[in-house]
Tab-separated table of C-alpha atoms in Angstrom:
chain	number	residue	atom	x	y	z
M	213	MET	CA	-8.422	5.764	-22.346
M	214	TYR	CA	-9.392	9.149	-20.868
M	215	ASN	CA	-7.160	10.789	-23.460
M	216	GLY	CA	-8.626	8.802	-26.342
M	217	ILE	CA	-5.966	6.097	-26.560
M	218	ASP	CA	-7.321	2.833	-27.952
M	219	GLU	CA	-7.429	0.258	-25.157
M	220	LYS	CA	-5.649	-2.315	-27.306
M	221	HIS	CA	-2.575	-0.074	-27.338
M	222	ILE	CA	-2.415	0.224	-23.533
M	223	ILE	CA	0.024	-1.905	-21.552
M	224	VAL	CA	-0.649	-2.818	-17.923
M	225	ALA	CA	2.420	-4.188	-16.161
M	226	PRO	CA	2.136	-4.167	-12.344
M	227	TYR	CA	5.329	-3.526	-10.386
M	228	GLY	CA	7.022	-6.207	-8.336
M	229	VAL	CA	8.520	-6.521	-4.877
M	230	ASP	CA	11.796	-7.995	-3.649
M	231	LYS	CA	10.685	-11.065	-1.688
M	232	LYS	CA	14.147	-11.577	-0.193
M	233	THR	CA	14.037	-8.147	1.403
M	234	PHE	CA	10.355	-7.996	2.340
M	235	HIS	CA	9.143	-11.180	3.998
M	236	LEU	CA	7.224	-12.295	7.064
M	237	MET	CA	8.981	-12.037	10.427
M	238	GLU	CA	7.837	-13.436	13.756
M	239	LYS	CA	5.441	-11.027	15.435
M	240	ASP	CA	4.440	-10.242	19.002
M	241	TYR	CA	0.668	-10.136	19.482
M	242	GLN	CA	0.706	-9.555	23.234
M	243	SER	CA	1.524	-5.851	23.234
M	244	GLY	CA	-1.525	-4.538	21.394
M	245	LEU	CA	-2.055	-3.607	17.752
M	246	LYS	CA	0.872	-1.939	15.981
M	247	ILE	CA	0.155	0.107	12.883
M	248	LEU	CA	2.697	1.287	10.319
M	249	PHE	CA	2.673	4.031	7.713
M	250	VAL	CA	5.566	4.706	5.318
M	251	GLY	CA	5.504	7.766	3.081
M	252	GLU	CA	5.623	11.527	2.955
M	253	LEU	CA	3.820	13.102	5.902
M	254	ASP	CA	1.526	15.340	3.888
M	255	GLN	CA	-2.143	15.458	2.998
M	256	ARG	CA	-1.642	13.808	-0.386
M	257	LYS	CA	-0.941	10.672	1.643
M	258	GLY	CA	-3.914	11.261	3.940
M	259	ILE	CA	-1.833	12.231	6.973
M	260	TYR	CA	-4.696	14.183	8.575
M	261	GLN	CA	-6.922	11.105	8.495
M	262	ILE	CA	-4.141	9.042	10.080
M	263	LEU	CA	-3.501	11.555	12.865
M	264	GLU	CA	-7.191	12.018	13.596
M	265	ALA	CA	-7.696	8.238	13.654
M	266	ALA	CA	-4.864	7.918	16.172
M	267	LYS	CA	-6.440	10.611	18.326
M	268	GLN	CA	-9.874	8.999	18.231
M	269	LEU	CA	-8.457	5.570	19.094
M	270	SER	CA	-6.070	6.812	21.764
M	271	GLY	CA	-7.999	5.024	24.517
M	272	LEU	CA	-7.169	1.621	23.020
M	273	ASN	CA	-3.931	-0.338	23.083
M	274	ILE	CA	-2.994	0.712	19.543
M	275	GLU	CA	0.417	2.031	18.502
M	276	PHE	CA	0.803	4.245	15.420
M	277	ASN	CA	4.286	4.294	13.865
M	278	LEU	CA	4.802	6.834	11.097
M	279	ILE	CA	7.909	6.757	8.896
M	280	GLY	CA	8.608	9.676	6.601
M	281	THR	CA	9.561	13.313	6.383
M	282	GLY	CA	7.417	16.399	5.936
M	283	ARG	CA	6.528	17.223	9.527
M	284	GLU	CA	9.364	19.734	9.659
M	285	VAL	CA	7.630	21.955	7.079
M	286	CYS	CA	4.799	22.944	9.449
M	287	PRO	CA	5.681	21.416	12.835
M	288	GLU	CA	2.932	23.351	14.615
M	289	LEU	CA	0.305	21.324	12.693
M	290	TYR	CA	1.725	18.032	13.971
M	291	LYS	CA	2.574	18.996	17.541
M	292	PRO	CA	-0.956	18.360	18.932
M	293	TYR	CA	-0.703	14.738	17.738
M	294	GLU	CA	2.711	13.907	19.202
M	295	LYS	CA	1.090	12.140	22.164
M	296	TYR	CA	-0.953	9.901	19.862
M	297	VAL	CA	1.630	8.699	17.313
M	298	ASN	CA	5.317	7.882	17.024
M	299	PHE	CA	6.942	10.167	14.457
M	300	LEU	CA	9.972	8.106	13.374
M	301	GLY	CA	11.172	10.526	10.702
M	302	ARG	CA	13.457	9.335	7.943
M	303	VAL	CA	14.482	5.677	8.181
M	304	SER	CA	17.180	4.262	5.911
M	305	PHE	CA	15.967	1.722	3.358
M	306	ASP	CA	17.937	-1.139	4.916
M	307	LYS	CA	16.037	-0.629	8.183
M	308	ILE	CA	12.558	-0.493	6.608
M	309	PRO	CA	12.029	-4.305	6.424
M	310	GLU	CA	12.574	-4.498	10.180
M	311	LYS	CA	9.831	-1.919	10.726
M	312	TYR	CA	7.421	-3.963	8.624
M	313	GLY	CA	8.443	-6.958	10.678
M	314	ILE	CA	7.473	-5.580	14.078
M	315	ASN	CA	4.136	-4.061	13.049
M	316	HIS	CA	0.821	-5.825	12.444
M	317	ILE	CA	-1.057	-3.816	9.811
M	318	PHE	CA	-0.224	-1.125	7.267
M	319	ILE	CA	-2.317	1.947	6.472
M	320	PHE	CA	-2.199	4.014	3.290
M	321	PRO	CA	-5.241	6.330	3.072
M	322	SER	CA	-3.768	8.296	0.178
M	323	MET	CA	-5.743	11.073	-1.500
M	324	GLY	CA	-4.100	10.119	-4.798
M	325	ASP	CA	-1.196	7.895	-5.889
M	326	GLY	CA	-0.259	6.419	-9.230
M	327	PHE	CA	0.652	3.172	-7.517
M	328	GLY	CA	2.032	2.964	-3.970
M	329	LEU	CA	4.917	0.488	-3.930
M	330	VAL	CA	4.866	0.425	-0.121
M	331	ILE	CA	1.589	-1.499	-0.321
M	332	LEU	CA	3.368	-4.377	-2.073
M	333	GLU	CA	6.212	-4.227	0.445
M	334	ALA	CA	3.741	-4.394	3.325
M	335	LEU	CA	1.770	-7.300	1.848
M	336	SER	CA	4.957	-9.212	1.079
M	337	SER	CA	5.966	-8.678	4.728
M	338	GLY	CA	2.699	-10.220	5.874
M	339	LEU	CA	0.915	-6.989	6.828
M	340	PRO	CA	-2.728	-6.664	5.805
M	341	VAL	CA	-3.331	-3.197	4.357
M	342	ILE	CA	-5.998	-0.569	4.843
M	343	ALA	CA	-5.760	1.561	1.710
M	344	SER	CA	-7.820	4.211	0.004
M	345	ARG	CA	-9.436	3.647	-3.370
M	346	ASN	CA	-7.234	6.394	-4.877
M	347	CYS	CA	-4.086	4.310	-5.284
M	348	LEU	CA	-3.049	0.714	-5.962
M	349	GLY	CA	-5.572	-0.398	-3.335
M	350	PRO	CA	-8.492	-1.520	-5.565
M	351	ASP	CA	-6.138	-3.533	-7.799
M	352	ILE	CA	-4.690	-5.684	-5.025
M	353	ILE	CA	-6.700	-5.311	-1.793
M	354	GLN	CA	-9.695	-7.593	-1.271
M	355	ASP	CA	-11.961	-6.515	1.576
M	356	GLY	CA	-11.790	-8.993	4.429
M	357	TYR	CA	-9.047	-11.060	2.761
M	358	ASN	CA	-5.759	-9.147	2.790
M	359	GLY	CA	-7.033	-5.852	4.164
M	360	PHE	CA	-9.748	-3.286	3.584
M	361	LEU	CA	-10.484	-0.394	1.247
M	362	VAL	CA	-11.680	3.012	2.443
M	363	ASP	CA	-12.715	6.184	0.664
M	364	ALA	CA	-10.051	8.879	0.537
M	365	GLY	CA	-10.595	11.587	3.132
M	366	GLU	CA	-12.993	9.476	5.212
M	367	THR	CA	-11.516	9.401	8.705
M	368	GLY	CA	-14.499	7.513	10.075
M	369	GLN	CA	-13.993	4.608	7.688
M	370	LEU	CA	-10.304	4.422	8.555
M	371	VAL	CA	-11.125	4.386	12.273
M	372	ASP	CA	-13.710	1.631	11.790
M	373	LYS	CA	-11.318	-0.662	9.896
M	374	ILE	CA	-8.480	-0.145	12.363
M	375	LYS	CA	-10.864	-0.872	15.206
M	376	TRP	CA	-12.020	-4.024	13.420
M	377	PHE	CA	-8.468	-5.365	13.379
M	378	TYR	CA	-8.029	-4.419	17.033
M	379	GLU	CA	-11.150	-6.357	17.967
M	380	HIS	CA	-10.223	-9.346	15.792
M	381	MET	CA	-6.495	-9.712	16.368
M	382	GLU	CA	-6.910	-13.480	16.474
M	383	GLN	CA	-7.535	-13.308	12.718
M	384	LEU	CA	-4.269	-11.510	11.942
M	385	PRO	CA	-2.270	-14.718	11.230
M	386	GLN	CA	-4.756	-15.669	8.498
M	387	PHE	CA	-4.734	-12.135	7.096
M	388	GLN	CA	-0.942	-12.271	7.029
M	389	GLU	CA	-0.968	-15.508	5.057
M	390	ASN	CA	-3.469	-13.992	2.647
M	391	ALA	CA	-1.359	-10.849	2.295
M	392	ILE	CA	1.706	-12.832	1.277
M	393	GLU	CA	-0.303	-15.026	-1.086
M	394	SER	CA	-1.841	-11.986	-2.809
M	395	VAL	CA	1.573	-10.754	-4.009
M	396	LYS	CA	3.106	-14.188	-4.600
M	397	GLN	CA	3.402	-13.645	-8.346
M	398	MET	CA	4.350	-9.965	-8.152
M	399	THR	CA	8.122	-10.268	-8.489
M	400	TRP	CA	10.437	-7.981	-10.435
M	401	GLU	CA	11.278	-10.938	-12.672
M	402	ASN	CA	7.609	-11.372	-13.571
M	403	TYR	CA	7.284	-7.624	-14.098
M	404	GLU	CA	10.135	-7.698	-16.609
M	405	ASP	CA	8.782	-10.757	-18.433
M	406	ASN	CA	5.270	-9.297	-18.522
M	407	LEU	CA	6.470	-5.943	-19.837
M	408	VAL	CA	8.621	-7.478	-22.576
M	409	GLN	CA	5.848	-9.847	-23.648
M	410	GLN	CA	3.236	-7.111	-23.833
M	411	LEU	CA	5.549	-4.735	-25.688
M	412	CYS	CA	6.229	-7.409	-28.299
M	413	GLU	CA	2.508	-8.060	-28.673
M	414	LYS	CA	1.704	-4.361	-29.065
M	415	ILE	CA	4.490	-3.857	-31.597
M	416	GLU	CA	3.100	-6.743	-33.633
M	417	ILE	CA	-0.387	-5.170	-33.533
M	418	VAL	CA	0.983	-1.836	-34.772
M	419	ARG	CA	2.923	-3.545	-37.581
M	420	LYS	CA	-0.180	-5.422	-38.655
M	421	GLU	CA	-2.274	-2.249	-38.677
M	422	LYS	CA	0.341	-0.409	-40.746
M	423	SER	CA	0.528	-3.309	-43.171
M	424	GLU	CA	-3.243	-3.399	-43.577
M	425	GLN	CA	-3.325	0.352	-44.105
M	426	SER	CA	-0.602	0.146	-46.750
M	427	GLU	CA	-2.582	-2.484	-48.662
M	428	LYS	CA	-5.650	-0.219	-48.624
M	429	ASP	CA	-3.599	2.727	-49.888
């Protein structure tokens, strides 16, 4: 639409998630709040906000687990935060579901993402998500239902939402149910069916327009 494309010619087909791979696992709530991030450790993903949030919340029983590469590029920038977070580095894809399973919430304060498939993986695994408004977040996250939305670059907002979960851990089971329910229809099968259906509809619209134009000519 920004580039002048007629809205009727635009297809919206949300991605899906493999429910067999990403599903709810039994969780331990007695050892404090465990937070997971999966993605490149750079500022496009909001890594500074994550690290600063971990530092500010270091006095609480909160564990930050960060999966992803990028720290090796400028290790001196990350070294001051090593005592506040667990840098897990690269984790093979077959081990990722297990990491979702042992954590309680997922954070994705991205400065800008076209989508953010990890959000669907987290929700399908029963993790409520704190996401920025600069990614998939606004399309799937409902404040107070399956997570919270924050403004990109706003460390204070991220800290507040994490702290809310820490102070209301008794509500996590309900949030987890809501998280799973929110992506119930977002399967790869539905993505394929939706895409094919919409393509057929758009093709028919174009044919009709061409036919009408030919009659005018």
